[in-house]
mmCIF file of N, CA, C and O in Angstrom:
data_model
loop_
_atom_site.group_PDB
_atom_site.id
_atom_site.type_symbol
_atom_site.label_atom_id
_atom_site.label_comp_id
_atom_site.label_asym_id
_atom_site.label_seq_id
_atom_site.Cartn_x
_atom_site.Cartn_y
_atom_site.Cartn_z
ATOM 1 N N MET A 31 6.266 -15.767 -2.378
ATOM 2 C CA MET A 31 4.894 -15.390 -2.649
ATOM 3 C C MET A 31 4.888 -14.138 -3.523
ATOM 4 O O MET A 31 5.599 -13.188 -3.255
ATOM 5 N N ASN A 32 4.053 -14.177 -4.514
ATOM 6 C CA ASN A 32 3.860 -12.985 -5.339
ATOM 7 C C ASN A 32 2.552 -12.307 -4.938
ATOM 8 O O ASN A 32 1.830 -12.782 -4.060
ATOM 9 N N GLU A 33 2.236 -11.198 -5.583
ATOM 10 C CA GLU A 33 1.049 -10.429 -5.212
ATOM 11 C C GLU A 33 -0.231 -11.249 -5.339
ATOM 12 O O GLU A 33 -1.125 -11.147 -4.497
ATOM 13 N N LYS A 34 -0.319 -12.042 -6.391
ATOM 14 C CA LYS A 34 -1.513 -12.856 -6.577
ATOM 15 C C LYS A 34 -1.680 -13.835 -5.407
ATOM 16 O O LYS A 34 -2.784 -14.005 -4.884
ATOM 17 N N ASN A 35 -0.608 -14.470 -5.000
ATOM 18 C CA ASN A 35 -0.683 -15.423 -3.887
ATOM 19 C C ASN A 35 -1.019 -14.728 -2.572
ATOM 20 O O ASN A 35 -1.754 -15.275 -1.750
ATOM 21 N N PHE A 36 -0.479 -13.538 -2.377
ATOM 22 C CA PHE A 36 -0.842 -12.785 -1.174
ATOM 23 C C PHE A 36 -2.347 -12.472 -1.185
ATOM 24 O O PHE A 36 -3.020 -12.579 -0.158
ATOM 25 N N SER A 37 -2.867 -12.084 -2.336
ATOM 26 C CA SER A 37 -4.305 -11.805 -2.444
ATOM 27 C C SER A 37 -5.123 -13.051 -2.148
ATOM 28 O O SER A 37 -6.143 -12.987 -1.453
ATOM 29 N N LEU A 38 -4.694 -14.180 -2.669
ATOM 30 C CA LEU A 38 -5.403 -15.430 -2.401
ATOM 31 C C LEU A 38 -5.322 -15.810 -0.924
ATOM 32 O O LEU A 38 -6.277 -16.366 -0.373
ATOM 33 N N ALA A 39 -4.207 -15.491 -0.293
ATOM 34 C CA ALA A 39 -4.054 -15.795 1.127
ATOM 35 C C ALA A 39 -5.057 -15.028 1.974
ATOM 36 O O ALA A 39 -5.473 -15.495 3.038
ATOM 37 N N GLU A 40 -5.463 -13.861 1.476
ATOM 38 C CA GLU A 40 -6.452 -13.060 2.206
ATOM 39 C C GLU A 40 -7.806 -13.753 2.300
ATOM 40 O O GLU A 40 -8.643 -13.375 3.120
ATOM 41 N N THR A 41 -8.033 -14.773 1.481
ATOM 42 C CA THR A 41 -9.283 -15.536 1.592
ATOM 43 C C THR A 41 -9.191 -16.586 2.694
ATOM 44 O O THR A 41 -10.200 -17.190 3.049
ATOM 45 N N ILE A 42 -7.995 -16.778 3.221
ATOM 46 C CA ILE A 42 -7.776 -17.789 4.255
ATOM 47 C C ILE A 42 -7.474 -17.149 5.609
ATOM 48 O O ILE A 42 -7.985 -17.571 6.635
ATOM 49 N N ILE A 43 -6.647 -16.103 5.586
ATOM 50 C CA ILE A 43 -6.276 -15.397 6.817
ATOM 51 C C ILE A 43 -6.596 -13.913 6.653
ATOM 52 O O ILE A 43 -6.826 -13.441 5.543
ATOM 53 N N THR A 44 -6.564 -13.195 7.744
ATOM 54 C CA THR A 44 -6.946 -11.782 7.685
ATOM 55 C C THR A 44 -5.931 -10.960 6.890
ATOM 56 O O THR A 44 -4.750 -11.313 6.801
ATOM 57 N N LYS A 45 -6.427 -9.861 6.350
ATOM 58 C CA LYS A 45 -5.584 -8.962 5.563
ATOM 59 C C LYS A 45 -4.422 -8.428 6.407
ATOM 60 O O LYS A 45 -3.323 -8.220 5.902
ATOM 61 N N ARG A 46 -4.667 -8.232 7.678
ATOM 62 C CA ARG A 46 -3.622 -7.730 8.584
ATOM 63 C C ARG A 46 -2.416 -8.669 8.600
ATOM 64 O O ARG A 46 -1.270 -8.233 8.510
ATOM 65 N N TYR A 47 -2.669 -9.973 8.700
ATOM 66 C CA TYR A 47 -1.565 -10.937 8.717
ATOM 67 C C TYR A 47 -0.879 -11.035 7.357
ATOM 68 O O TYR A 47 0.335 -11.186 7.270
ATOM 69 N N VAL A 48 -1.664 -10.912 6.311
ATOM 70 C CA VAL A 48 -1.086 -10.925 4.962
ATOM 71 C C VAL A 48 -0.165 -9.718 4.784
ATOM 72 O O VAL A 48 0.938 -9.832 4.244
ATOM 73 N N ASN A 49 -0.590 -8.551 5.254
ATOM 74 C CA ASN A 49 0.244 -7.349 5.154
ATOM 75 C C ASN A 49 1.542 -7.495 5.945
ATOM 76 O O ASN A 49 2.599 -7.050 5.504
ATOM 77 N N GLN A 50 1.447 -8.108 7.115
ATOM 78 C CA GLN A 50 2.671 -8.360 7.892
ATOM 79 C C GLN A 50 3.620 -9.278 7.126
ATOM 80 O O GLN A 50 4.835 -9.060 7.117
ATOM 81 N N ALA A 51 3.054 -10.288 6.503
ATOM 82 C CA ALA A 51 3.876 -11.216 5.719
ATOM 83 C C ALA A 51 4.524 -10.503 4.532
ATOM 84 O O ALA A 51 5.701 -10.737 4.219
ATOM 85 N N LYS A 52 3.772 -9.633 3.878
ATOM 86 C CA LYS A 52 4.321 -8.846 2.763
ATOM 87 C C LYS A 52 5.487 -7.979 3.231
ATOM 88 O O LYS A 52 6.518 -7.891 2.566
ATOM 89 N N GLN A 53 5.297 -7.317 4.359
ATOM 90 C CA GLN A 53 6.359 -6.456 4.891
ATOM 91 C C GLN A 53 7.610 -7.273 5.199
ATOM 92 O O GLN A 53 8.733 -6.846 4.902
ATOM 93 N N SER A 54 7.423 -8.430 5.786
ATOM 94 C CA SER A 54 8.557 -9.293 6.105
ATOM 95 C C SER A 54 9.274 -9.729 4.830
ATOM 96 O O SER A 54 10.506 -9.679 4.743
ATOM 97 N N LYS A 55 8.507 -10.154 3.834
ATOM 98 C CA LYS A 55 9.076 -10.578 2.550
ATOM 99 C C LYS A 55 9.827 -9.419 1.885
ATOM 100 O O LYS A 55 10.921 -9.594 1.357
ATOM 101 N N ASN A 56 9.248 -8.230 1.930
ATOM 102 C CA ASN A 56 9.894 -7.057 1.338
ATOM 103 C C ASN A 56 11.225 -6.742 2.028
ATOM 104 O O ASN A 56 12.189 -6.345 1.373
ATOM 105 N N GLN A 57 11.283 -6.909 3.343
ATOM 106 C CA GLN A 57 12.529 -6.669 4.077
ATOM 107 C C GLN A 57 13.610 -7.663 3.655
ATOM 108 O O GLN A 57 14.770 -7.288 3.473
ATOM 109 N N LEU A 58 13.222 -8.920 3.498
ATOM 110 C CA LEU A 58 14.181 -9.930 3.049
ATOM 111 C C LEU A 58 14.708 -9.583 1.660
ATOM 112 O O LEU A 58 15.916 -9.594 1.409
ATOM 113 N N GLN A 59 13.797 -9.252 0.767
ATOM 114 C CA GLN A 59 14.193 -8.934 -0.600
ATOM 115 C C GLN A 59 15.033 -7.665 -0.670
ATOM 116 O O GLN A 59 15.955 -7.566 -1.483
ATOM 117 N N LYS A 60 14.741 -6.711 0.192
ATOM 118 C CA LYS A 60 15.523 -5.470 0.235
ATOM 119 C C LYS A 60 16.976 -5.774 0.628
ATOM 120 O O LYS A 60 17.914 -5.208 0.058
ATOM 121 N N GLN A 61 17.145 -6.667 1.584
ATOM 122 C CA GLN A 61 18.504 -7.018 2.007
ATOM 123 C C GLN A 61 19.270 -7.724 0.889
ATOM 124 O O GLN A 61 20.458 -7.482 0.688
ATOM 125 N N VAL A 62 18.586 -8.590 0.145
ATOM 126 C CA VAL A 62 19.226 -9.266 -0.985
ATOM 127 C C VAL A 62 19.589 -8.243 -2.065
ATOM 128 O O VAL A 62 20.692 -8.270 -2.614
ATOM 129 N N THR A 63 18.677 -7.322 -2.348
ATOM 130 C CA THR A 63 18.938 -6.283 -3.343
ATOM 131 C C THR A 63 20.156 -5.448 -2.954
ATOM 132 O O THR A 63 21.018 -5.145 -3.788
ATOM 133 N N THR A 64 20.245 -5.090 -1.693
ATOM 134 C CA THR A 64 21.383 -4.308 -1.213
ATOM 135 C C THR A 64 22.680 -5.087 -1.382
ATOM 136 O O THR A 64 23.678 -4.554 -1.873
ATOM 137 N N LEU A 65 22.663 -6.353 -1.008
ATOM 138 C CA LEU A 65 23.862 -7.190 -1.155
ATOM 139 C C LEU A 65 24.300 -7.274 -2.612
ATOM 140 O O LEU A 65 25.474 -7.079 -2.934
ATOM 141 N N LEU A 66 23.353 -7.545 -3.504
ATOM 142 C CA LEU A 66 23.694 -7.713 -4.916
ATOM 143 C C LEU A 66 24.112 -6.403 -5.568
ATOM 144 O O LEU A 66 25.015 -6.387 -6.404
ATOM 145 N N SER A 67 23.482 -5.303 -5.200
ATOM 146 C CA SER A 67 23.820 -4.026 -5.829
ATOM 147 C C SER A 67 25.138 -3.459 -5.314
ATOM 148 O O SER A 67 25.899 -2.873 -6.071
ATOM 149 N N GLN A 68 25.420 -3.649 -4.024
ATOM 150 C CA GLN A 68 26.661 -3.129 -3.455
ATOM 151 C C GLN A 68 27.833 -4.101 -3.609
ATOM 152 O O GLN A 68 28.979 -3.709 -3.458
ATOM 153 N N ARG A 69 27.508 -5.376 -3.862
ATOM 154 C CA ARG A 69 28.510 -6.424 -4.075
ATOM 155 C C ARG A 69 29.499 -6.532 -2.917
ATOM 156 O O ARG A 69 30.694 -6.735 -3.104
ATOM 157 N N LYS A 70 28.977 -6.372 -1.707
ATOM 158 C CA LYS A 70 29.795 -6.547 -0.506
ATOM 159 C C LYS A 70 28.912 -6.987 0.645
ATOM 160 O O LYS A 70 27.697 -6.773 0.633
ATOM 161 N N LEU A 71 29.526 -7.598 1.634
ATOM 162 C CA LEU A 71 28.783 -8.067 2.794
ATOM 163 C C LEU A 71 28.274 -6.886 3.607
ATOM 164 O O LEU A 71 28.923 -5.849 3.673
ATOM 165 N N PRO A 72 27.123 -7.056 4.243
ATOM 166 C CA PRO A 72 26.575 -5.956 5.043
ATOM 167 C C PRO A 72 27.410 -5.690 6.293
ATOM 168 O O PRO A 72 28.107 -6.578 6.784
ATOM 169 N N GLU A 73 27.360 -4.464 6.767
ATOM 170 C CA GLU A 73 28.093 -4.086 7.984
ATOM 171 C C GLU A 73 27.644 -4.929 9.177
ATOM 172 O O GLU A 73 28.440 -5.370 9.977
ATOM 173 N N ILE A 74 26.331 -5.103 9.296
ATOM 174 C CA ILE A 74 25.777 -5.924 10.375
ATOM 175 C C ILE A 74 25.465 -7.289 9.788
ATOM 176 O O ILE A 74 24.707 -7.407 8.821
ATOM 177 N N GLY A 75 26.068 -8.322 10.350
ATOM 178 C CA GLY A 75 25.911 -9.670 9.820
ATOM 179 C C GLY A 75 24.471 -10.157 9.828
ATOM 180 O O GLY A 75 23.658 -9.736 10.653
ATOM 181 N N TRP A 76 24.166 -11.022 8.900
ATOM 182 C CA TRP A 76 22.836 -11.592 8.790
ATOM 183 C C TRP A 76 22.663 -12.755 9.751
ATOM 184 O O TRP A 76 23.617 -13.482 10.051
ATOM 185 N N ASN A 77 21.429 -12.992 10.170
ATOM 186 C CA ASN A 77 21.145 -14.168 10.980
ATOM 187 C C ASN A 77 21.049 -15.392 10.070
ATOM 188 O O ASN A 77 21.058 -15.274 8.836
ATOM 189 N N ASP A 78 20.967 -16.552 10.671
ATOM 190 C CA ASP A 78 20.926 -17.800 9.898
ATOM 191 C C ASP A 78 19.758 -17.837 8.924
ATOM 192 O O ASP A 78 19.895 -18.299 7.787
ATOM 193 N N TYR A 79 18.608 -17.348 9.353
ATOM 194 C CA TYR A 79 17.431 -17.373 8.486
ATOM 195 C C TYR A 79 17.681 -16.575 7.207
ATOM 196 O O TYR A 79 17.332 -17.012 6.104
ATOM 197 N N MET A 80 18.290 -15.399 7.339
ATOM 198 C CA MET A 80 18.535 -14.549 6.177
ATOM 199 C C MET A 80 19.539 -15.200 5.231
ATOM 200 O O MET A 80 19.378 -15.152 4.008
ATOM 201 N N ILE A 81 20.562 -15.816 5.780
ATOM 202 C CA ILE A 81 21.560 -16.502 4.950
ATOM 203 C C ILE A 81 20.910 -17.658 4.195
ATOM 204 O O ILE A 81 21.124 -17.838 2.989
ATOM 205 N N GLU A 82 20.089 -18.435 4.900
ATOM 206 C CA GLU A 82 19.404 -19.552 4.256
ATOM 207 C C GLU A 82 18.412 -19.054 3.201
ATOM 208 O O GLU A 82 18.271 -19.665 2.140
ATOM 209 N N TYR A 83 17.754 -17.938 3.466
ATOM 210 C CA TYR A 83 16.834 -17.351 2.492
ATOM 211 C C TYR A 83 17.591 -17.014 1.204
ATOM 212 O O TYR A 83 17.151 -17.362 0.100
ATOM 213 N N LEU A 84 18.723 -16.353 1.332
ATOM 214 C CA LEU A 84 19.515 -15.992 0.160
ATOM 215 C C LEU A 84 19.963 -17.238 -0.602
ATOM 216 O O LEU A 84 19.826 -17.309 -1.827
ATOM 217 N N LEU A 85 20.493 -18.222 0.100
ATOM 218 C CA LEU A 85 20.964 -19.432 -0.569
ATOM 219 C C LEU A 85 19.822 -20.163 -1.268
ATOM 220 O O LEU A 85 19.998 -20.670 -2.385
ATOM 221 N N ASN A 86 18.661 -20.199 -0.652
ATOM 222 C CA ASN A 86 17.514 -20.841 -1.297
ATOM 223 C C ASN A 86 17.054 -20.052 -2.522
ATOM 224 O O ASN A 86 16.669 -20.635 -3.534
ATOM 225 N N GLU A 87 17.097 -18.740 -2.448
ATOM 226 C CA GLU A 87 16.752 -17.919 -3.614
ATOM 227 C C GLU A 87 17.738 -18.178 -4.753
ATOM 228 O O GLU A 87 17.340 -18.328 -5.908
ATOM 229 N N LEU A 88 19.021 -18.230 -4.423
ATOM 230 C CA LEU A 88 20.036 -18.487 -5.448
ATOM 231 C C LEU A 88 19.888 -19.877 -6.050
ATOM 232 O O LEU A 88 20.073 -20.064 -7.253
ATOM 233 N N SER A 89 19.538 -20.853 -5.215
ATOM 234 C CA SER A 89 19.417 -22.225 -5.720
ATOM 235 C C SER A 89 18.268 -22.357 -6.718
ATOM 236 O O SER A 89 18.287 -23.248 -7.559
ATOM 237 N N GLN A 90 17.304 -21.449 -6.664
ATOM 238 C CA GLN A 90 16.212 -21.488 -7.633
ATOM 239 C C GLN A 90 16.686 -21.113 -9.030
ATOM 240 O O GLN A 90 16.008 -21.384 -10.017
ATOM 241 N N MET A 91 17.868 -20.491 -9.133
ATOM 242 C CA MET A 91 18.427 -20.144 -10.443
ATOM 243 C C MET A 91 19.300 -21.260 -11.001
ATOM 244 O O MET A 91 19.748 -21.188 -12.140
ATOM 245 N N ASP A 92 19.553 -22.299 -10.200
ATOM 246 C CA ASP A 92 20.358 -23.435 -10.644
ATOM 247 C C ASP A 92 19.486 -24.330 -11.511
ATOM 248 O O ASP A 92 18.456 -24.822 -11.060
ATOM 249 N N SER A 93 19.880 -24.543 -12.743
ATOM 250 C CA SER A 93 19.042 -25.319 -13.666
ATOM 251 C C SER A 93 18.799 -26.740 -13.185
ATOM 252 O O SER A 93 17.859 -27.393 -13.628
ATOM 253 N N ASN A 94 19.600 -27.228 -12.267
ATOM 254 C CA ASN A 94 19.347 -28.551 -11.702
ATOM 255 C C ASN A 94 18.047 -28.576 -10.914
ATOM 256 O O ASN A 94 17.490 -29.643 -10.677
ATOM 257 N N ASN A 95 17.574 -27.418 -10.490
ATOM 258 C CA ASN A 95 16.371 -27.339 -9.670
ATOM 259 C C ASN A 95 15.137 -26.913 -10.453
ATOM 260 O O ASN A 95 14.075 -26.753 -9.872
ATOM 261 N N PHE A 96 15.255 -26.714 -11.766
ATOM 262 C CA PHE A 96 14.095 -26.329 -12.559
ATOM 263 C C PHE A 96 13.138 -27.518 -12.639
ATOM 264 O O PHE A 96 13.564 -28.652 -12.855
ATOM 265 N N GLN A 97 11.852 -27.258 -12.482
ATOM 266 C CA GLN A 97 10.868 -28.328 -12.589
ATOM 267 C C GLN A 97 10.837 -28.861 -14.003
ATOM 268 O O GLN A 97 10.976 -28.119 -14.975
ATOM 269 N N ASN A 98 10.649 -30.150 -14.114
ATOM 270 C CA ASN A 98 10.539 -30.836 -15.413
ATOM 271 C C ASN A 98 11.754 -30.618 -16.302
ATOM 272 O O ASN A 98 11.644 -30.582 -17.516
ATOM 273 N N ASN A 99 12.905 -30.446 -15.700
ATOM 274 C CA ASN A 99 14.133 -30.254 -16.466
ATOM 275 C C ASN A 99 15.133 -31.332 -16.092
ATOM 276 O O ASN A 99 15.384 -31.568 -14.915
ATOM 277 N N VAL A 100 15.674 -31.974 -17.093
ATOM 278 C CA VAL A 100 16.750 -32.933 -16.862
ATOM 279 C C VAL A 100 17.910 -32.479 -17.726
ATOM 280 O O VAL A 100 17.891 -32.645 -18.940
ATOM 281 N N GLY A 101 18.875 -31.831 -17.100
ATOM 282 C CA GLY A 101 20.022 -31.340 -17.852
ATOM 283 C C GLY A 101 21.036 -32.437 -18.091
ATOM 284 O O GLY A 101 21.187 -33.353 -17.296
ATOM 285 N N LEU A 102 21.711 -32.329 -19.198
ATOM 286 C CA LEU A 102 22.770 -33.263 -19.529
ATOM 287 C C LEU A 102 24.016 -32.459 -19.833
ATOM 288 O O LEU A 102 24.079 -31.744 -20.811
ATOM 289 N N GLY A 103 24.993 -32.575 -19.004
ATOM 290 C CA GLY A 103 26.232 -31.850 -19.224
ATOM 291 C C GLY A 103 27.243 -32.246 -18.188
ATOM 292 O O GLY A 103 26.939 -32.930 -17.210
ATOM 293 N N GLU A 104 28.452 -31.811 -18.414
ATOM 294 C CA GLU A 104 29.543 -32.230 -17.522
ATOM 295 C C GLU A 104 29.433 -31.626 -16.139
ATOM 296 O O GLU A 104 30.011 -32.124 -15.192
ATOM 297 N N ARG A 105 28.673 -30.533 -15.993
ATOM 298 C CA ARG A 105 28.580 -29.865 -14.693
ATOM 299 C C ARG A 105 27.290 -30.170 -13.956
ATOM 300 O O ARG A 105 27.081 -29.693 -12.852
ATOM 301 N N GLU A 106 26.392 -30.923 -14.565
ATOM 302 C CA GLU A 106 25.093 -31.159 -13.946
ATOM 303 C C GLU A 106 25.241 -31.953 -12.656
ATOM 304 O O GLU A 106 25.932 -32.957 -12.607
ATOM 305 N N GLY A 107 24.613 -31.460 -11.626
ATOM 306 C CA GLY A 107 24.645 -32.147 -10.346
ATOM 307 C C GLY A 107 23.395 -32.969 -10.155
ATOM 308 O O GLY A 107 22.334 -32.635 -10.638
ATOM 309 N N ARG A 108 23.542 -34.050 -9.459
ATOM 310 C CA ARG A 108 22.385 -34.886 -9.147
ATOM 311 C C ARG A 108 22.384 -35.151 -7.655
ATOM 312 O O ARG A 108 23.251 -35.836 -7.134
ATOM 313 N N VAL A 109 21.432 -34.552 -6.968
ATOM 314 C CA VAL A 109 21.286 -34.757 -5.536
ATOM 315 C C VAL A 109 19.849 -35.173 -5.299
ATOM 316 O O VAL A 109 18.922 -34.471 -5.695
ATOM 317 N N TYR A 110 19.673 -36.297 -4.670
ATOM 318 C CA TYR A 110 18.327 -36.746 -4.333
ATOM 319 C C TYR A 110 17.671 -35.671 -3.485
ATOM 320 O O TYR A 110 18.150 -35.324 -2.413
ATOM 321 N N GLN A 111 16.596 -35.093 -3.969
ATOM 322 C CA GLN A 111 16.016 -33.889 -3.385
ATOM 323 C C GLN A 111 15.419 -34.065 -1.995
ATOM 324 O O GLN A 111 15.189 -33.097 -1.299
ATOM 325 N N GLN A 112 15.110 -35.283 -1.596
ATOM 326 C CA GLN A 112 14.506 -35.475 -0.288
ATOM 327 C C GLN A 112 15.548 -35.804 0.788
ATOM 328 O O GLN A 112 15.211 -36.173 1.888
ATOM 329 N N SER A 113 16.791 -35.675 0.454
ATOM 330 C CA SER A 113 17.829 -36.115 1.376
ATOM 331 C C SER A 113 18.407 -34.970 2.194
ATOM 332 O O SER A 113 18.272 -33.796 1.868
ATOM 333 N N ILE A 114 19.085 -35.360 3.233
ATOM 334 C CA ILE A 114 19.788 -34.385 4.067
ATOM 335 C C ILE A 114 20.924 -33.733 3.277
ATOM 336 O O ILE A 114 21.319 -32.610 3.551
ATOM 337 N N VAL A 115 21.427 -34.433 2.259
ATOM 338 C CA VAL A 115 22.502 -33.880 1.425
ATOM 339 C C VAL A 115 22.005 -32.637 0.682
ATOM 340 O O VAL A 115 22.679 -31.612 0.648
ATOM 341 N N ALA A 116 20.824 -32.715 0.106
ATOM 342 C CA ALA A 116 20.258 -31.565 -0.610
ATOM 343 C C ALA A 116 20.069 -30.392 0.341
ATOM 344 O O ALA A 116 20.385 -29.247 0.008
ATOM 345 N N LYS A 117 19.572 -30.663 1.529
ATOM 346 C CA LYS A 117 19.374 -29.594 2.508
ATOM 347 C C LYS A 117 20.702 -28.999 2.933
ATOM 348 O O LYS A 117 20.836 -27.789 3.082
ATOM 349 N N ARG A 118 21.680 -29.854 3.141
ATOM 350 C CA ARG A 118 22.999 -29.389 3.588
ATOM 351 C C ARG A 118 23.626 -28.435 2.583
ATOM 352 O O ARG A 118 24.313 -27.492 2.947
ATOM 353 N N HIS A 119 23.394 -28.700 1.313
ATOM 354 C CA HIS A 119 23.992 -27.879 0.256
ATOM 355 C C HIS A 119 23.001 -26.895 -0.353
ATOM 356 O O HIS A 119 23.245 -26.359 -1.424
ATOM 357 N N PHE A 120 21.879 -26.673 0.348
ATOM 358 C CA PHE A 120 20.874 -25.706 -0.077
ATOM 359 C C PHE A 120 20.430 -25.932 -1.521
ATOM 360 O O PHE A 120 20.184 -24.999 -2.258
ATOM 361 N N ASN A 121 20.367 -27.202 -1.904
ATOM 362 C CA ASN A 121 19.945 -27.615 -3.246
ATOM 363 C C ASN A 121 20.847 -27.080 -4.355
ATOM 364 O O ASN A 121 20.440 -27.011 -5.507
ATOM 365 N N LEU A 122 22.052 -26.706 -4.017
ATOM 366 C CA LEU A 122 23.008 -26.259 -5.021
ATOM 367 C C LEU A 122 23.932 -27.427 -5.359
ATOM 368 O O LEU A 122 24.615 -27.956 -4.497
ATOM 369 N N ALA A 123 23.918 -27.838 -6.610
ATOM 370 C CA ALA A 123 24.742 -28.969 -7.000
ATOM 371 C C ALA A 123 25.472 -28.733 -8.311
ATOM 372 O O ALA A 123 26.187 -29.582 -8.781
ATOM 373 N N HIS A 124 25.261 -27.568 -8.896
ATOM 374 C CA HIS A 124 25.862 -27.284 -10.202
ATOM 375 C C HIS A 124 27.368 -27.115 -10.030
ATOM 376 O O HIS A 124 27.824 -26.385 -9.168
ATOM 377 N N GLY A 125 28.111 -27.767 -10.851
ATOM 378 C CA GLY A 125 29.567 -27.710 -10.744
ATOM 379 C C GLY A 125 30.181 -26.714 -11.703
ATOM 380 O O GLY A 125 29.505 -26.020 -12.450
ATOM 381 N N VAL A 126 31.484 -26.663 -11.690
ATOM 382 C CA VAL A 126 32.250 -25.803 -12.587
ATOM 383 C C VAL A 126 32.860 -26.688 -13.657
ATOM 384 O O VAL A 126 33.453 -27.722 -13.364
ATOM 385 N N GLY A 127 32.709 -26.311 -14.902
ATOM 386 C CA GLY A 127 33.214 -27.107 -16.016
ATOM 387 C C GLY A 127 34.708 -26.950 -16.225
ATOM 388 O O GLY A 127 35.438 -26.410 -15.399
ATOM 389 N N ARG A 128 35.170 -27.423 -17.359
ATOM 390 C CA ARG A 128 36.597 -27.429 -17.674
ATOM 391 C C ARG A 128 37.230 -26.042 -17.673
ATOM 392 O O ARG A 128 38.403 -25.889 -17.387
ATOM 393 N N SER A 129 36.436 -25.025 -17.996
ATOM 394 C CA SER A 129 36.977 -23.670 -18.074
ATOM 395 C C SER A 129 37.332 -23.110 -16.698
ATOM 396 O O SER A 129 38.123 -22.181 -16.591
ATOM 397 N N GLY A 130 36.712 -23.663 -15.646
ATOM 398 C CA GLY A 130 36.910 -23.122 -14.308
ATOM 399 C C GLY A 130 36.027 -21.923 -14.017
ATOM 400 O O GLY A 130 36.121 -21.304 -12.977
ATOM 401 N N ASP A 131 35.128 -21.613 -14.952
ATOM 402 C CA ASP A 131 34.241 -20.461 -14.822
ATOM 403 C C ASP A 131 32.803 -20.960 -14.758
ATOM 404 O O ASP A 131 32.295 -21.529 -15.722
ATOM 405 N N ILE A 132 32.136 -20.743 -13.628
ATOM 406 C CA ILE A 132 30.763 -21.253 -13.475
ATOM 407 C C ILE A 132 29.794 -20.574 -14.429
ATOM 408 O O ILE A 132 28.733 -21.101 -14.730
ATOM 409 N N GLN A 133 30.144 -19.398 -14.953
ATOM 410 C CA GLN A 133 29.269 -18.688 -15.882
ATOM 411 C C GLN A 133 29.474 -19.124 -17.330
ATOM 412 O O GLN A 133 28.681 -18.784 -18.190
ATOM 413 N N ALA A 134 30.536 -19.867 -17.600
ATOM 414 C CA ALA A 134 30.834 -20.254 -18.965
ATOM 415 C C ALA A 134 29.778 -21.211 -19.505
ATOM 416 O O ALA A 134 29.234 -22.037 -18.769
ATOM 417 N N LEU A 135 29.488 -21.086 -20.794
ATOM 418 C CA LEU A 135 28.549 -21.999 -21.432
ATOM 419 C C LEU A 135 29.142 -23.392 -21.481
ATOM 420 O O LEU A 135 30.351 -23.566 -21.641
ATOM 421 N N GLN A 136 28.287 -24.387 -21.371
ATOM 422 C CA GLN A 136 28.742 -25.760 -21.529
ATOM 423 C C GLN A 136 28.898 -26.046 -23.013
ATOM 424 O O GLN A 136 28.288 -25.383 -23.848
ATOM 425 N N VAL A 137 29.652 -27.051 -23.311
ATOM 426 C CA VAL A 137 29.888 -27.415 -24.710
ATOM 427 C C VAL A 137 28.566 -27.635 -25.447
ATOM 428 O O VAL A 137 28.380 -27.169 -26.547
ATOM 429 N N LEU A 138 27.601 -28.292 -24.796
ATOM 430 C CA LEU A 138 26.315 -28.555 -25.421
ATOM 431 C C LEU A 138 25.496 -27.303 -25.636
ATOM 432 O O LEU A 138 24.608 -27.270 -26.465
ATOM 433 N N GLU A 139 25.772 -26.235 -24.889
ATOM 434 C CA GLU A 139 24.968 -25.015 -24.988
ATOM 435 C C GLU A 139 25.449 -24.074 -26.078
ATOM 436 O O GLU A 139 24.764 -23.149 -26.441
ATOM 437 N N GLN A 140 26.622 -24.284 -26.597
ATOM 438 C CA GLN A 140 27.193 -23.332 -27.556
ATOM 439 C C GLN A 140 26.581 -23.450 -28.918
ATOM 440 O O GLN A 140 26.074 -24.337 -29.385
#
């Protein structure tokens, strides 16, 4: 949820509940920011919800999950989105190409 959506939510539920939701979202994002900036696991382990939150956030950066996008390349993954397989892998299906580097450009992208 972004700020606009939180504002719109206030037309459905009370501002108090929206503020609680914002605080919760901010805490989740703060933990992700700390992980990414420090590049190490936290001293106190995350619960399942936090781990799933991070994986779902990361999967949104996978081009296989972009709306209205059909990628063509050697690393493109195809997972039927309504299946238990997609859930099991947190919608991450992008593979590693010939270089062995997931960040490397695909031949078609160069």
